[in-house]
Coordinates of C-alpha atoms in Angstrom, one line a residue:
A1 CA 18.9 8.1 -11.5
R2 CA 20.9 4.9 -10.6
F3 CA 20.5 3.9 -13.9
G4 CA 21.4 6.8 -16.0
S5 CA 18.9 5.5 -19.0
T6 CA 15.1 5.0 -18.7
A7 CA 15.9 2.0 -21.0
A8 CA 17.9 0.4 -18.1
A9 CA 15.4 1.9 -15.6
A10 CA 12.4 -0.1 -17.3
R11 CA 14.4 -3.2 -17.2
A12 CA 15.2 -3.1 -13.4
V13 CA 12.0 -2.1 -12.3
P14 CA 10.7 -4.1 -14.2
L15 CA 8.1 -1.6 -16.7
S16 CA 8.0 -0.5 -20.3
Q17 CA 10.3 2.2 -21.1
P18 CA 7.3 4.3 -22.3
A19 CA 6.0 4.0 -18.5
V20 CA 9.1 5.0 -17.2
T21 CA 9.4 8.4 -19.4
Q22 CA 5.8 9.2 -18.5
A23 CA 6.2 8.5 -14.8
V24 CA 9.6 10.8 -14.7
A25 CA 7.5 13.4 -16.9
A26 CA 4.9 13.3 -14.4
L27 CA 7.7 13.7 -11.8
E28 CA 8.8 16.7 -13.4
R29 CA 5.2 18.7 -14.0
Q30 CA 4.7 17.7 -10.2
F31 CA 8.2 19.3 -8.6
A32 CA 7.7 22.1 -11.7
A33 CA 11.3 21.1 -12.6
G34 CA 13.6 19.4 -14.6
L35 CA 14.9 16.2 -12.8
F36 CA 16.9 15.1 -15.5
V37 CA 19.5 16.2 -18.4
R38 CA 18.9 14.2 -21.5
T39 CA 22.0 13.7 -23.4
A40 CA 23.1 11.2 -26.0
K41 CA 24.6 9.1 -23.4
G42 CA 21.9 8.9 -21.4
M43 CA 20.5 10.9 -18.3
E44 CA 21.9 12.6 -15.4
P45 CA 20.2 14.1 -12.6
T46 CA 20.1 18.0 -12.5
E47 CA 20.5 19.8 -9.1
A48 CA 16.7 19.4 -8.7
G49 CA 17.1 15.7 -9.5
R50 CA 19.5 14.9 -6.9
M51 CA 17.6 16.5 -4.4
C52 CA 14.8 14.5 -5.2
V53 CA 16.7 11.3 -5.3
E54 CA 18.0 11.9 -1.9
R55 CA 14.4 12.5 -0.6
V56 CA 13.0 9.8 -2.4
G57 CA 15.9 7.4 -0.9
Y58 CA 14.7 8.4 2.8
I59 CA 11.1 8.1 1.7
L60 CA 11.8 4.1 0.5
E61 CA 13.6 3.4 3.4
R62 CA 11.1 4.9 6.2
I63 CA 8.2 2.6 4.1
E64 CA 10.4 -0.5 3.6
A65 CA 11.6 -0.1 7.5
A66 CA 7.6 0.5 8.3
I67 CA 6.8 -2.7 6.6
A68 CA 9.4 -4.8 8.1
A69 CA 8.4 -3.4 11.4
A70 CA 4.7 -4.3 10.7
N71 CA 5.7 -7.9 9.2
P72 CA 9.3 -8.9 10.5
H73 CA 9.0 -12.4 8.8
A74 CA 9.0 -10.6 5.3
G75 CA 12.8 -9.2 6.2
R76 CA 14.4 -6.3 4.6
S77 CA 14.5 -6.3 0.9
T78 CA 15.0 -2.9 -1.4
R79 CA 12.0 -4.5 -3.5
T80 CA 9.2 -5.0 -0.4
A81 CA 7.6 -1.6 -1.2
H82 CA 7.4 -2.5 -5.4
G83 CA 4.2 -2.3 -6.4
I84 CA 2.7 -0.4 -3.7
T85 CA 1.0 2.3 -5.4
A86 CA -0.1 6.0 -4.0
R87 CA -3.6 5.0 -4.4
Q88 CA -3.4 2.1 -1.9
L89 CA -1.4 4.2 0.6
H90 CA -4.0 7.1 0.6
A91 CA -6.7 4.3 1.2
L92 CA -5.2 3.3 4.3
L93 CA -4.6 6.6 5.4
A94 CA -8.3 7.7 4.8
V95 CA -9.6 4.3 6.5
I96 CA -7.5 5.2 9.4
D97 CA -8.7 8.8 9.6
A98 CA -12.2 7.8 9.2
G99 CA -12.1 4.6 11.5
G100 CA -13.7 2.5 8.7
F101 CA -14.4 1.9 4.9
G102 CA -17.8 3.5 4.7
A103 CA -16.8 6.3 6.5
A104 CA -14.0 7.0 4.6
A105 CA -15.5 6.4 1.1
R106 CA -18.0 9.1 2.2
A107 CA -15.2 11.4 2.9
L108 CA -13.5 10.9 0.0
G109 CA -16.4 11.0 -2.4
G110 CA -15.6 7.6 -3.5
T111 CA -17.0 4.2 -3.6
R112 CA -16.6 1.9 -0.7
A113 CA -15.6 -1.0 -3.0
T114 CA -12.8 0.9 -4.6
L115 CA -11.3 2.1 -1.3
H116 CA -11.6 -1.6 -0.1
R117 CA -10.0 -3.1 -3.1
A118 CA -6.8 -0.6 -3.0
A119 CA -6.6 -1.1 0.7
R120 CA -7.1 -4.9 0.7
D121 CA -4.3 -5.3 -2.1
L122 CA -2.0 -3.3 0.3
E123 CA -2.7 -5.8 2.9
R124 CA -2.0 -8.8 0.5
R125 CA 1.2 -7.2 -0.9
M126 CA 2.6 -6.5 2.8
D127 CA 1.2 -9.9 3.9
V128 CA 0.0 -8.3 7.2
P129 CA -3.5 -7.8 8.5
L130 CA -4.1 -4.1 8.3
F131 CA -8.2 -4.3 9.1
E132 CA -9.9 -6.5 11.9
S133 CA -13.9 -7.2 12.1
T134 CA -15.5 -5.9 14.8
S135 CA -19.1 -5.9 16.2
H136 CA -19.1 -2.4 14.6
G137 CA -17.6 -3.2 11.0
V138 CA -13.8 -3.2 10.1
R139 CA -11.3 -1.1 11.6
P140 CA -7.8 -0.6 11.1
T141 CA -5.5 -2.7 13.3
R142 CA -2.4 -1.7 15.4
E143 CA -0.1 -2.1 12.6
A144 CA -2.1 -0.1 10.3
V145 CA -2.1 2.8 12.3
R146 CA 2.0 2.4 12.9
F147 CA 2.5 1.7 9.3
G148 CA 0.0 4.7 8.4
L149 CA 1.9 7.1 10.9
Q150 CA 5.0 6.4 8.6
V151 CA 3.4 6.9 5.5
Q152 CA 2.4 10.4 6.6
L153 CA 5.8 11.2 7.6
A154 CA 7.3 9.8 4.0
I155 CA 4.4 12.1 2.6
A156 CA 5.9 15.1 4.5
E157 CA 9.2 14.2 3.2
L158 CA 7.8 14.4 0.0
A159 CA 6.5 17.9 0.9
Q160 CA 9.7 18.9 1.9
A161 CA 11.3 17.9 -1.4
R162 CA 9.0 19.9 -3.1
A163 CA 9.7 23.0 -1.2
E164 CA 13.6 22.3 -1.5
V165 CA 13.1 22.0 -5.2
A166 CA 11.0 25.1 -5.8
S167 CA 13.8 27.0 -3.8
L168 CA 16.0 26.4 -6.3
A169 CA 14.0 28.5 -8.4
G170 CA 13.4 31.2 -5.9
A171 CA 10.0 30.1 -5.1
E172 CA 10.2 29.6 -1.3
Q173 CA 7.8 27.3 -0.2
G174 CA 7.1 25.6 3.3

């Protein structure tokens, strides 16, 4: 939305233009709405797109603030959250909810190694210890729990965006 085209967005992120195009298409499927009008001059957000841009802005602000709170030495940068994936965030939430990697892997029906890799990648990206070893195994740190709460609030913000976009089409959700 900020750059007006997938090519310009791809250069800014940086991703390939096909990757940006696929990401936009996936969002439009997820929201069951067109988020952009494509023209010869580029892309313009629709009303649904403008709603999503606003909500996504709140989500990114929340996550950036949570990262800054967890690691005050990192500072507040609009790029701090760049590269953090939904898989990493879901892994963190699963470990917090289950109290450890083994229980989280069992709850998700996945492997402990996959969950561990995603969660540890998040920990490295944030440059904050999110897990600590105890005599009973590995558990989330206080910073992880605080960050997890902010991630849950960001997920709720995304659900609200879906509900708002659905209401534009006359399908009330909540």
